[in-house]
PDB file of C-alpha atoms in Angstrom:
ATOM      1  CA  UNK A  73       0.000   0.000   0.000  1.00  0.00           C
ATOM      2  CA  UNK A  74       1.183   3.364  -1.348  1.00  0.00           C
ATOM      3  CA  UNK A  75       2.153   5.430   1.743  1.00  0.00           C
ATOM      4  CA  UNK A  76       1.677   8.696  -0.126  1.00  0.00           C
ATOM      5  CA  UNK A  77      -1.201  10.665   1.128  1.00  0.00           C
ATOM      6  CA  UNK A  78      -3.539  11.941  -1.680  1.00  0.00           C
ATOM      7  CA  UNK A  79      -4.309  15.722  -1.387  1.00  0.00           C
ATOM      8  CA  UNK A  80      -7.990  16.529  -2.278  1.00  0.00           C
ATOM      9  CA  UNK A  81      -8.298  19.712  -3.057  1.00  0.00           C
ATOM     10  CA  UNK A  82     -12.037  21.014  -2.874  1.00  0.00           C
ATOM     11  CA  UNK A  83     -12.729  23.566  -5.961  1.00  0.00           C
ATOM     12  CA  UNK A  84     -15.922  25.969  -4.848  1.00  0.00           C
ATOM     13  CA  UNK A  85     -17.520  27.463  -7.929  1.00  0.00           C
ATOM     14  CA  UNK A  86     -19.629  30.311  -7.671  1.00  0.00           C
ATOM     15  CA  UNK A  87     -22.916  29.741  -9.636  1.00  0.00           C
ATOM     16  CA  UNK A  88     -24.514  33.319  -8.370  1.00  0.00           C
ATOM     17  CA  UNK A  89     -25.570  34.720 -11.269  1.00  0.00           C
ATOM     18  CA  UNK A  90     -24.452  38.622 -11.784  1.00  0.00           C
ATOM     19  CA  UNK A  91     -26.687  41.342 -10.710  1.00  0.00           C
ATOM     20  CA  UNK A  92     -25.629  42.819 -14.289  1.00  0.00           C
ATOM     21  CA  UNK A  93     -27.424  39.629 -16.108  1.00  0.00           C
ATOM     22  CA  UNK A  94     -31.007  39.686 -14.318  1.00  0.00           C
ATOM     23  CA  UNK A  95     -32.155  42.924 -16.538  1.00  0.00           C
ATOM     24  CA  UNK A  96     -30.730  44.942 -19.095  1.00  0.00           C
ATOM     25  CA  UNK A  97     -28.691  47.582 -17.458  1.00  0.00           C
ATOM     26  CA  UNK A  98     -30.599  50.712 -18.291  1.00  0.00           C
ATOM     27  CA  UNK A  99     -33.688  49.259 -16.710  1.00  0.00           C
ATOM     28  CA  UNK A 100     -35.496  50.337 -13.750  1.00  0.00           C
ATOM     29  CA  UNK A 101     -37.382  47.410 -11.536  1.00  0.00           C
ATOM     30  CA  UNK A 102     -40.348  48.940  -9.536  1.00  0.00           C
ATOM     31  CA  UNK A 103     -40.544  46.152  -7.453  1.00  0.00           C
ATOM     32  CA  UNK A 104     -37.708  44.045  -6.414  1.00  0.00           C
ATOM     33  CA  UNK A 105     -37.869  39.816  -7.634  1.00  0.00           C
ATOM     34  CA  UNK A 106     -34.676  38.205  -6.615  1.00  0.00           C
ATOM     35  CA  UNK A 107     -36.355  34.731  -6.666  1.00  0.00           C
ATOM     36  CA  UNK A 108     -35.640  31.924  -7.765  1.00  0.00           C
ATOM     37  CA  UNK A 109     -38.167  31.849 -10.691  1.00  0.00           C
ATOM     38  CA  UNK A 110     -36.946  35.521 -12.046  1.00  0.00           C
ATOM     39  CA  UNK A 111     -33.649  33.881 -12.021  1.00  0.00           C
ATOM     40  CA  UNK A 112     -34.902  30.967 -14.332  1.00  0.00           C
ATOM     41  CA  UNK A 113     -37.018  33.236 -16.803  1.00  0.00           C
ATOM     42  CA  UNK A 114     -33.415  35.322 -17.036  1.00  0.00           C
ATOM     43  CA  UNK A 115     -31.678  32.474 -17.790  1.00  0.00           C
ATOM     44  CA  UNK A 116     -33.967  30.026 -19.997  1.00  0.00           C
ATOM     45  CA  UNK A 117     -37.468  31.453 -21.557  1.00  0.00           C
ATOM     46  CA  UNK A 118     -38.836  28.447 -21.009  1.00  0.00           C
ATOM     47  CA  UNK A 119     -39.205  29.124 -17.338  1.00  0.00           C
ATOM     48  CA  UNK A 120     -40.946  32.678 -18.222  1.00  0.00           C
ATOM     49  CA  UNK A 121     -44.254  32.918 -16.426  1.00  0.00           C
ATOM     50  CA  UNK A 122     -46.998  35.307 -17.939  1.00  0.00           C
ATOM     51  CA  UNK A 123     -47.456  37.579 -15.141  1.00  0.00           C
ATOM     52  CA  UNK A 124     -47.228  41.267 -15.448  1.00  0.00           C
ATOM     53  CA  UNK A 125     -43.754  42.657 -14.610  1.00  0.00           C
ATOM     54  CA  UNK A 126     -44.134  46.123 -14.093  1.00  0.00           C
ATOM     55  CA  UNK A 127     -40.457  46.847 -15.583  1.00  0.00           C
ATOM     56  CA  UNK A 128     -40.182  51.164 -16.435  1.00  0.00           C
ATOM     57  CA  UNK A 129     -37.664  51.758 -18.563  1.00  0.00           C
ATOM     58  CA  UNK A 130     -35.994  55.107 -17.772  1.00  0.00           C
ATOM     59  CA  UNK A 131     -37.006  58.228 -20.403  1.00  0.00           C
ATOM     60  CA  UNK A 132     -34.858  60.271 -22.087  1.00  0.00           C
ATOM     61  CA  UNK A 133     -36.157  63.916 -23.075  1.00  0.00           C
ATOM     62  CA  UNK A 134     -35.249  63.374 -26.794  1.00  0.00           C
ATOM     63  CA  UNK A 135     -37.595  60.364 -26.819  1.00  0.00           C
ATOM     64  CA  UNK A 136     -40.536  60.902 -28.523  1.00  0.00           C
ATOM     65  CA  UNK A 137     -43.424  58.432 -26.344  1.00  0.00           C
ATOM     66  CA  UNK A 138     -40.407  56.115 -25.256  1.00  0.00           C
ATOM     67  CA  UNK A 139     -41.919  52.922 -23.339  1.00  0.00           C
ATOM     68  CA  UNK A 140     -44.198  50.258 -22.982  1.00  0.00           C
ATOM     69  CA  UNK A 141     -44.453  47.211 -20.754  1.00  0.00           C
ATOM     70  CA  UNK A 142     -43.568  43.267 -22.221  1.00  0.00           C
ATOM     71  CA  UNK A 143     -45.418  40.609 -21.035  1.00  0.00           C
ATOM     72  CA  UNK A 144     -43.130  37.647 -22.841  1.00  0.00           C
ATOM     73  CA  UNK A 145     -39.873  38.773 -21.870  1.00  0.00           C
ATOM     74  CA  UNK A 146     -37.672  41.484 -20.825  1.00  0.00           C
ATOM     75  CA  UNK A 147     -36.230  43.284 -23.451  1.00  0.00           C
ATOM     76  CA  UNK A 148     -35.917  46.903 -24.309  1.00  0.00           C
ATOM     77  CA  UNK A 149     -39.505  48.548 -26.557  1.00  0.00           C
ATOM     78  CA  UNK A 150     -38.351  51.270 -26.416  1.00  0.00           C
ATOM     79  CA  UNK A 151     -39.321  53.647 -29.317  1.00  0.00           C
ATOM     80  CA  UNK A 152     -35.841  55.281 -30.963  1.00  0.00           C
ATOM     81  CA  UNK A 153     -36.150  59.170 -31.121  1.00  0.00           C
ATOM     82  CA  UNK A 154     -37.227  60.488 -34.338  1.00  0.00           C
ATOM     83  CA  UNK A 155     -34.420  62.939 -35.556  1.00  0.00           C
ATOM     84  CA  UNK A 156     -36.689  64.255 -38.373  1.00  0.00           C
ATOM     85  CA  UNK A 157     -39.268  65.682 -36.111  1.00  0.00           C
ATOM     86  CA  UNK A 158     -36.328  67.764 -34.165  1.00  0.00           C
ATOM     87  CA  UNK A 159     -35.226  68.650 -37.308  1.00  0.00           C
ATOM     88  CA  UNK A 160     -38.052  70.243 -38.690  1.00  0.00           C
ATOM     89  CA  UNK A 161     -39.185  71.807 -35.418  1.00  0.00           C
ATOM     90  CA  UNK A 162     -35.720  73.541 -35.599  1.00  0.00           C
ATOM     91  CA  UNK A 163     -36.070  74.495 -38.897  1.00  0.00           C
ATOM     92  CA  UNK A 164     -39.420  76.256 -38.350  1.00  0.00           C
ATOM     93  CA  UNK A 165     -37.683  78.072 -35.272  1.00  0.00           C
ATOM     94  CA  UNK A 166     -35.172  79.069 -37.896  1.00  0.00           C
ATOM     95  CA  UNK A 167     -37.512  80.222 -40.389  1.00  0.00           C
ATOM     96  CA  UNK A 168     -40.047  82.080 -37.924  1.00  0.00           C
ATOM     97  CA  UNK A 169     -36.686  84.173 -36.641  1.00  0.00           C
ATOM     98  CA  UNK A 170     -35.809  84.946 -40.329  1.00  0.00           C
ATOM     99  CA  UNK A 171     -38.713  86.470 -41.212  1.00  0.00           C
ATOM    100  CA  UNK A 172     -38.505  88.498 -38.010  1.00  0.00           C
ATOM    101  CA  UNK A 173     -35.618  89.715 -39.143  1.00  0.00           C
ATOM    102  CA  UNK A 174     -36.524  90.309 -42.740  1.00  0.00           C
ATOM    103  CA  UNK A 175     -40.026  91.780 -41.973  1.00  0.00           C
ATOM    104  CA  UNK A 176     -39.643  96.019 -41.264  1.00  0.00           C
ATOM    105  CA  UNK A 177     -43.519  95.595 -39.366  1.00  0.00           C
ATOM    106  CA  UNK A 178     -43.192  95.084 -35.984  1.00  0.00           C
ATOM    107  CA  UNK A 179     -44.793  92.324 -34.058  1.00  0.00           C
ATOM    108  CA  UNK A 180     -45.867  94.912 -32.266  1.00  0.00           C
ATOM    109  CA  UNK A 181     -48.150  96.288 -35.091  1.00  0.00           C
ATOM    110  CA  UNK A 182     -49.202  93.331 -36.250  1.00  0.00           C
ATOM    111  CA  UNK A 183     -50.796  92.007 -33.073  1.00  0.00           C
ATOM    112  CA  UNK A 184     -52.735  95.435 -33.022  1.00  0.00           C
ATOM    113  CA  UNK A 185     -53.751  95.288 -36.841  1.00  0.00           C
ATOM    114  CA  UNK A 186     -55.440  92.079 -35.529  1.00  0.00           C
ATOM    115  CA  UNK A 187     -57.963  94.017 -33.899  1.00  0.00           C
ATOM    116  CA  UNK A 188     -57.487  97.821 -35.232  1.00  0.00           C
ATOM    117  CA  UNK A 189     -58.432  98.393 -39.371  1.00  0.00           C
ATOM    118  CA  UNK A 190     -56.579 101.513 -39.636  1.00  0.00           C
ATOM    119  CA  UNK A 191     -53.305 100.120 -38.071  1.00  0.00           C
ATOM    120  CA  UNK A 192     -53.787  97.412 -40.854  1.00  0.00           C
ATOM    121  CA  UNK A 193     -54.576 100.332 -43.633  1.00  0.00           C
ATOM    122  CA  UNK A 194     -51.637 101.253 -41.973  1.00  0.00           C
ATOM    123  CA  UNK A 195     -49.118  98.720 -42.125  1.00  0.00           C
ATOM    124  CA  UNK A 196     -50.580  97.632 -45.789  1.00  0.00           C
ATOM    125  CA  UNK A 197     -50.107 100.872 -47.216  1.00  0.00           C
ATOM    126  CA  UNK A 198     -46.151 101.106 -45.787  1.00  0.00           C
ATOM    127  CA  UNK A 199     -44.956  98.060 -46.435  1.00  0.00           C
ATOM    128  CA  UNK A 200     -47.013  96.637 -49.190  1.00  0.00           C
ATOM    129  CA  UNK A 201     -48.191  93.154 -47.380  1.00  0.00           C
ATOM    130  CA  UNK A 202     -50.299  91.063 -49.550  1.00  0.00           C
ATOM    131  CA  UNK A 203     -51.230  87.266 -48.748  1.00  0.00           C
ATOM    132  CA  UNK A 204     -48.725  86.248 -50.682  1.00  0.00           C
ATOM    133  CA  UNK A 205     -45.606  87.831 -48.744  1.00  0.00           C
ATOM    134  CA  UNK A 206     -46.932  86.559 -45.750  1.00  0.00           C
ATOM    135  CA  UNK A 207     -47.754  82.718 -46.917  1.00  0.00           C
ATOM    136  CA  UNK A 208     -44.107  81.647 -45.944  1.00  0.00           C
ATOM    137  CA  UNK A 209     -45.084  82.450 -42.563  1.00  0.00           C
ATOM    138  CA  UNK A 210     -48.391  81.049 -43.057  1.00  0.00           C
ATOM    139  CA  UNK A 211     -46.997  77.785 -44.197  1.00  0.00           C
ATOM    140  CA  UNK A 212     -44.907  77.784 -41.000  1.00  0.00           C
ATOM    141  CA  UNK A 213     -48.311  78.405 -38.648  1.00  0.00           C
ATOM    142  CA  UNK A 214     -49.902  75.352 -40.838  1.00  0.00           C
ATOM    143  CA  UNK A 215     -46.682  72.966 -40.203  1.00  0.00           C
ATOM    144  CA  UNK A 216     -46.967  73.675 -36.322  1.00  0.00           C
ATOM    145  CA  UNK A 217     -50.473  72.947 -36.594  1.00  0.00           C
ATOM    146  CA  UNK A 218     -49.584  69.724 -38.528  1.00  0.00           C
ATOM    147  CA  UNK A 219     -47.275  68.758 -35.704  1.00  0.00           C
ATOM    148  CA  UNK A 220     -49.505  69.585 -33.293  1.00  0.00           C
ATOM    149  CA  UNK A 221     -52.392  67.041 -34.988  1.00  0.00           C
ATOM    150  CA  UNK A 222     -49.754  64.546 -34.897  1.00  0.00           C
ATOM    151  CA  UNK A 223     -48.952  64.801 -31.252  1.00  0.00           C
ATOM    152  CA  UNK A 224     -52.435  64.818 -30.374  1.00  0.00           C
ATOM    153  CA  UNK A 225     -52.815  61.392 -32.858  1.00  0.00           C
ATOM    154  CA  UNK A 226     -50.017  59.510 -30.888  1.00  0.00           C
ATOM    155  CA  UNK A 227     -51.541  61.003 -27.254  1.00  0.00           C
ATOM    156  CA  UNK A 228     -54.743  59.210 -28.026  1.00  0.00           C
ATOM    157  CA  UNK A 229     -53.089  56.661 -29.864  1.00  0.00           C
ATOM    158  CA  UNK A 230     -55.150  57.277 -33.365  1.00  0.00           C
ATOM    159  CA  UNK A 231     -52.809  57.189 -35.422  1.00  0.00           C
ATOM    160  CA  UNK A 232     -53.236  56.201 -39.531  1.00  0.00           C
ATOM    161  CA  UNK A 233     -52.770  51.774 -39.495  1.00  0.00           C
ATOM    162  CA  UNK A 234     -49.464  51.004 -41.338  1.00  0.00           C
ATOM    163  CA  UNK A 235     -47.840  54.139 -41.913  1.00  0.00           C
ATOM    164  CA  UNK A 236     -45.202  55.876 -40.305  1.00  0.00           C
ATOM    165  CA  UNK A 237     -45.048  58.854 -38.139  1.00  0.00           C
ATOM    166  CA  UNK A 238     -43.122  61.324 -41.106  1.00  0.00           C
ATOM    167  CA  UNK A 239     -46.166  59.546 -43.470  1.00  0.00           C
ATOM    168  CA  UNK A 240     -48.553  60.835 -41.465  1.00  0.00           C
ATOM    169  CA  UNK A 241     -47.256  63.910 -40.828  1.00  0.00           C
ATOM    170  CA  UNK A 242     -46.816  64.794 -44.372  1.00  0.00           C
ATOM    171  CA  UNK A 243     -50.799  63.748 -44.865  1.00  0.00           C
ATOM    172  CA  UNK A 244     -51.877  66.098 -42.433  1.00  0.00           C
ATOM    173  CA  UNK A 245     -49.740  68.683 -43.371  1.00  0.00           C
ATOM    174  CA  UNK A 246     -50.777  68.421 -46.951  1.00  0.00           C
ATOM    175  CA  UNK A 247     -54.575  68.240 -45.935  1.00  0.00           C
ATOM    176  CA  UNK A 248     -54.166  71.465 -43.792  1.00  0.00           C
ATOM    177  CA  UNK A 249     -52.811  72.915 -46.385  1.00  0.00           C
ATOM    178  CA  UNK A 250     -54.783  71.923 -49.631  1.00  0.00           C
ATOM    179  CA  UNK A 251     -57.723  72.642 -47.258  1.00  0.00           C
ATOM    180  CA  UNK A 252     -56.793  76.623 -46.639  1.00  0.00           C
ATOM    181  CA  UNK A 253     -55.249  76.995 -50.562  1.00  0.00           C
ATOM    182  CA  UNK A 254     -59.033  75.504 -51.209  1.00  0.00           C
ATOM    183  CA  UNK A 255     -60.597  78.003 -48.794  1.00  0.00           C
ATOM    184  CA  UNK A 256     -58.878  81.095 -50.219  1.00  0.00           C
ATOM    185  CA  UNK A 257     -59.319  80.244 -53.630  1.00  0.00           C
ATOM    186  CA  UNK A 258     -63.272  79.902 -53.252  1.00  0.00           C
ATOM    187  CA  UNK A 259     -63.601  83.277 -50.902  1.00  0.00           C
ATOM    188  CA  UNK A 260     -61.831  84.889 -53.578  1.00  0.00           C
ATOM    189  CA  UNK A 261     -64.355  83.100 -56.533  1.00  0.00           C
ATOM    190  CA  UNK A 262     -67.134  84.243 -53.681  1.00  0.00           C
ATOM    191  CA  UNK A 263     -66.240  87.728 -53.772  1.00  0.00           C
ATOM    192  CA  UNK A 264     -66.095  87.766 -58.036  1.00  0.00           C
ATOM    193  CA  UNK A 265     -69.375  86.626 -57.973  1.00  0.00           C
ATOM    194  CA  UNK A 266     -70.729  89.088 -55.604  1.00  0.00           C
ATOM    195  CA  UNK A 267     -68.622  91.462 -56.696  1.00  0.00           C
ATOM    196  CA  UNK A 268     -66.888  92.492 -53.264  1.00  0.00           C
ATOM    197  CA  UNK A 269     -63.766  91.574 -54.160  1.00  0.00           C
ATOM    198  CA  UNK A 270     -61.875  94.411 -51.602  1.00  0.00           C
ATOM    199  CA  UNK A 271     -63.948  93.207 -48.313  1.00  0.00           C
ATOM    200  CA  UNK A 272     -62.841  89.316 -49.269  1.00  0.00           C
ATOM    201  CA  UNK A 273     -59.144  90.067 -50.050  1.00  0.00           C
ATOM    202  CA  UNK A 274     -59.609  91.921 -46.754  1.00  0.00           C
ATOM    203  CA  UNK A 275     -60.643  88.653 -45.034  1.00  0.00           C
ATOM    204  CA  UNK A 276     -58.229  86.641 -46.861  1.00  0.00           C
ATOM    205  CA  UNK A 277     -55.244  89.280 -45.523  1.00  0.00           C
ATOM    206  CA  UNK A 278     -56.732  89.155 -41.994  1.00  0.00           C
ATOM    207  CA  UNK A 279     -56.135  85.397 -42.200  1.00  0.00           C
ATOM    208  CA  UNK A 280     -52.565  85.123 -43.012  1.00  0.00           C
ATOM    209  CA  UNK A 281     -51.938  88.015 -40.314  1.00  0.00           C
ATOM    210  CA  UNK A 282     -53.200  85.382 -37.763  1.00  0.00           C
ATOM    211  CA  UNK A 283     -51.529  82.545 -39.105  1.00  0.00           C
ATOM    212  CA  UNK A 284     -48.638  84.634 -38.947  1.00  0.00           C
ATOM    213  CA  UNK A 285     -48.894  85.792 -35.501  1.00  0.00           C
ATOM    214  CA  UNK A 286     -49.523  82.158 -34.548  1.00  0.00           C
ATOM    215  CA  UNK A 287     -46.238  81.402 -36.096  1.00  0.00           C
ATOM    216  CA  UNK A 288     -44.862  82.952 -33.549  1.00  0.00           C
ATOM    217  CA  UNK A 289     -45.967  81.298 -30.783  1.00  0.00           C
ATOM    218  CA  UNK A 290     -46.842  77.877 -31.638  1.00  0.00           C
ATOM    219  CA  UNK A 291     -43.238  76.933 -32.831  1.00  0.00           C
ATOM    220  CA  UNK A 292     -41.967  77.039 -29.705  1.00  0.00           C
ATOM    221  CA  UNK A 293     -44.323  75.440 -27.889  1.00  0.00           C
ATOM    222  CA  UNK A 294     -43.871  72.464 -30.143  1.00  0.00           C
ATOM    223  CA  UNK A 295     -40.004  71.579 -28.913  1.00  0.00           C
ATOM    224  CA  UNK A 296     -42.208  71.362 -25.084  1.00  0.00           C
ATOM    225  CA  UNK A 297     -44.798  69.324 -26.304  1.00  0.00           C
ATOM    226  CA  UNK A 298     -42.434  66.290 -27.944  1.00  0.00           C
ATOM    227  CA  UNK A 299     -39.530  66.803 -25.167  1.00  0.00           C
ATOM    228  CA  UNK A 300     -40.582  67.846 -22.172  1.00  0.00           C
ATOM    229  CA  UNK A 301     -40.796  64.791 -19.458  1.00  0.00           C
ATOM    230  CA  UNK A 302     -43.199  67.212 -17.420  1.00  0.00           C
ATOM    231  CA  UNK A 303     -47.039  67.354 -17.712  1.00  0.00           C
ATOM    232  CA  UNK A 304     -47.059  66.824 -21.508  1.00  0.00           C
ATOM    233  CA  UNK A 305     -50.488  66.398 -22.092  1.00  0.00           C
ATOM    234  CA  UNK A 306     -50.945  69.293 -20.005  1.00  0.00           C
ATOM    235  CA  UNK A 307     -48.655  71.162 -22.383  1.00  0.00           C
ATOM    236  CA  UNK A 308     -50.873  69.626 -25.708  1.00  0.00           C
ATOM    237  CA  UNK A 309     -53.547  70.842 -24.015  1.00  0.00           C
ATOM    238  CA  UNK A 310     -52.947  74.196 -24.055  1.00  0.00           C
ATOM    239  CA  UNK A 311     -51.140  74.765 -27.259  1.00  0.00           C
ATOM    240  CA  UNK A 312     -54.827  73.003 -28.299  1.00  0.00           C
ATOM    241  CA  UNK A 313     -56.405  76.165 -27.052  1.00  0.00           C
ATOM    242  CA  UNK A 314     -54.161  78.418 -28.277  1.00  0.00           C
ATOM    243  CA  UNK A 315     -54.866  77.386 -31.795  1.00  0.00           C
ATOM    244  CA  UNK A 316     -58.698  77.296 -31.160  1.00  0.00           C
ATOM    245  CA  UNK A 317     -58.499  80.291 -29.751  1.00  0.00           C
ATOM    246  CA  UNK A 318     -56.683  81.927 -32.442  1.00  0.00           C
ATOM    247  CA  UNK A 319     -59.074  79.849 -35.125  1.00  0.00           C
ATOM    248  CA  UNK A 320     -62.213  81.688 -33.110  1.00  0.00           C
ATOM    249  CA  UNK A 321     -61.090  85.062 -32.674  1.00  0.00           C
ATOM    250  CA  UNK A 322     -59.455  85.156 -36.267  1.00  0.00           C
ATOM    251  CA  UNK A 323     -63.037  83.874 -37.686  1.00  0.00           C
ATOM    252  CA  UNK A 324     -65.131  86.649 -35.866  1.00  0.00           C
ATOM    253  CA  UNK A 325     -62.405  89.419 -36.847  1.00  0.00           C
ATOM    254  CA  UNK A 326     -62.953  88.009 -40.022  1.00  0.00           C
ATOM    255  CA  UNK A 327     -66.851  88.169 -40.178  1.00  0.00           C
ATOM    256  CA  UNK A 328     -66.294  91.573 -38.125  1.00  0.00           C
ATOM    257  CA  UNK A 329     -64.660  92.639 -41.457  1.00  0.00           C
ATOM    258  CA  UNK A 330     -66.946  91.256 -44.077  1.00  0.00           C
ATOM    259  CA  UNK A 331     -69.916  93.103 -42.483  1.00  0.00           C
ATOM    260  CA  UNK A 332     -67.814  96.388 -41.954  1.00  0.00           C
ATOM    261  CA  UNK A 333     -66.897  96.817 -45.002  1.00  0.00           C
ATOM    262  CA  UNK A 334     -68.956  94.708 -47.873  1.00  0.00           C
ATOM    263  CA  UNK A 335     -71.484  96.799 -49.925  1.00  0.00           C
ATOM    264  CA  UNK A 336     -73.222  93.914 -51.090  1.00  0.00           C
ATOM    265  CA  UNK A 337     -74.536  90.639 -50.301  1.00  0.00           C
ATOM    266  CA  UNK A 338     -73.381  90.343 -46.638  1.00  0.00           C
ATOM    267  CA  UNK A 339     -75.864  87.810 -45.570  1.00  0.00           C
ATOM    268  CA  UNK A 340     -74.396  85.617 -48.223  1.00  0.00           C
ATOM    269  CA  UNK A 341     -70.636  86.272 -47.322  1.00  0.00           C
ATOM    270  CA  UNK A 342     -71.329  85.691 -43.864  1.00  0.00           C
ATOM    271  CA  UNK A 343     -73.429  82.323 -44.621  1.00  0.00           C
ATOM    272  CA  UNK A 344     -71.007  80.902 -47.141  1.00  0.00           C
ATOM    273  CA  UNK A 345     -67.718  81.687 -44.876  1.00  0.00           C
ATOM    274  CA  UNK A 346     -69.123  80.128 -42.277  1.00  0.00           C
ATOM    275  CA  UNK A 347     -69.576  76.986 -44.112  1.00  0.00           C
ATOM    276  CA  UNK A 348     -66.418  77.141 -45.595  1.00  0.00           C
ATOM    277  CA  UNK A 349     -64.424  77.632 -42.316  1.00  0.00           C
ATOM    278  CA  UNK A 350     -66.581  75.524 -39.843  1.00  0.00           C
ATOM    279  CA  UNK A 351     -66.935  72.121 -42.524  1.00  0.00           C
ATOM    280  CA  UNK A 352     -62.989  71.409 -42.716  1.00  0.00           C
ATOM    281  CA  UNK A 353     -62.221  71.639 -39.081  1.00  0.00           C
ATOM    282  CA  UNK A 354     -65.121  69.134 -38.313  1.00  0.00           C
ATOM    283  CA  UNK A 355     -63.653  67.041 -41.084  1.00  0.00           C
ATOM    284  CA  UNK A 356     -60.559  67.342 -39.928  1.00  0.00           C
ATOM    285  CA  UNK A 357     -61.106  66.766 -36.031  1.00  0.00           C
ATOM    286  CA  UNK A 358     -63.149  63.101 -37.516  1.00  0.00           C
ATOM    287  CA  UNK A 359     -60.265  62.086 -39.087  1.00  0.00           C
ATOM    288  CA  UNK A 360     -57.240  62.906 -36.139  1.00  0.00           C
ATOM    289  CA  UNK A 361     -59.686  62.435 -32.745  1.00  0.00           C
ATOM    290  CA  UNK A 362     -61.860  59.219 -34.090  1.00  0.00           C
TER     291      UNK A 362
END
């Protein structure tokens, strides 16, 4: 017999699994499951159990409506930001300070030519605005409100089946804006046939002041509504009634001006703008709310 004593040495393997393996590492767990079973569905989805994990995934301020809870398994949903929507939202920032800039009227004067006809005379008559100088700025007021239909889409989660938020963007922005180009074209057709052509170029110029005015505020209000963590729909809310708001008061300065100043056939101005300004916002508000 071999005198030589044999040495055993005992090897101890650690089989805890790392901390860093249960969930991804940018994860938040609400309530804390250390067991056994959480251990098993982390390790093998065959042990998953179909319970709700209440997993919150933290939420950065440059994504756009960022998470949503898995049932199956624990992985990441969520939703990458959407550069293009920043984009644009700067650009319109951009484009509402140029023509600032470039305009000699001050905002000044054009918020009181809202409500004032002779500061409009005014302001008309020294710098020569027509509808068309001020449809850039128009077209910016329109793409707010396009952004803002959008964000009030995803909010109540109606959005257009099988298309993609910059798809849907572009349709509303195009219906918002064949829908005015439509408007204008028939108060001007109106105003041949009744032959009152000043009072509904007046109407038409009282318009594009308000959309312009509203470019100034809505823009802004836009970066808020799609990146601000705090009360968001409290922030869609009111940009909501700022654009009603201006939609109302711009509508009653408008009829305000038609009966002012139209020598003929007010009754039938009056009836037929109402139609055409009331019809597309109840088509429209079908469409984006159900």
């Amino acid at each position: 017999m071999n005198d030589s004593t044999q040495h055993i040495t005992q090897v101890h393997y650690d089989t805890t699994v790392p901390v860093m393996l249960y969930y991804e590492p940018d994860t938040v767990v609400t309530s804390a499951k250390d067991s056994v079973s959480d251990i098993a569905k982390t390790l093998d989805s065959l042990f998953a159990h179909d319970d709700n994990d209440s997993v919150v995934y933290r939420k950065s301020m440059f994504t756009i409506k960022g998470t949503r809870n898995n049932r199956d398994s624990i992985q990441r949903q969520s939703e990458p930001a959407n550069d293009w929507i920043f984009g644009l939202i700067v650009l319109l920032l951009v484009g509402m300070s140029f023509y600032i800039n470039r305009r000699r009227v001050k905002v000044k004067d054009m918020i009181l030519a809202l409500f004032d006809i002779r500061v409009l005379e005014r302001i008309v008559r020294e710098n020569n605005i027509k509808p068309i100088t001020l449809f850039p700025q128009g077209l910016i007021y329109m793409a707010s409100v396009a952004f803002i239909a959008l964000a009030a889409a995803m909010n109540s989660g109606n959005g257009i089946a099988g298309m993609t938020l910059a798809a849907q963007y572009g349709v509303t922005l195009g219906a918002i804006t064949a829908i005015i180009m439509l408007r204008n074209g028939t108060i001007r057709l109106m105003g041949n046939i009744f032959e009152d052509r000043e009072s509904t170029h007046l109407y038409i110029l009282n318009s594009y002041l308000y959309y312009s005015v509203g470019s100034l505020i809505i823009p802004p209000l836009l970066l808020l509504v799609f990146y601000s963590s705090i009360a968001e729909t409290a922030l869609l809310r009111t940009t909501l009634i700022i654009i009603t708001i201006i939609f109302i008061v711009r509508l009653f300065r408008g009829m305000q001006l038609i009966l002012t100043n139209s020598k003929t056939s007010k009754m039938y101005l009056f009836y037929y703008l109402c139609i055409l300004e009331i019809a597309p916002i109840l088509v429209m508000a079908k469409l984006i709310i159900f």
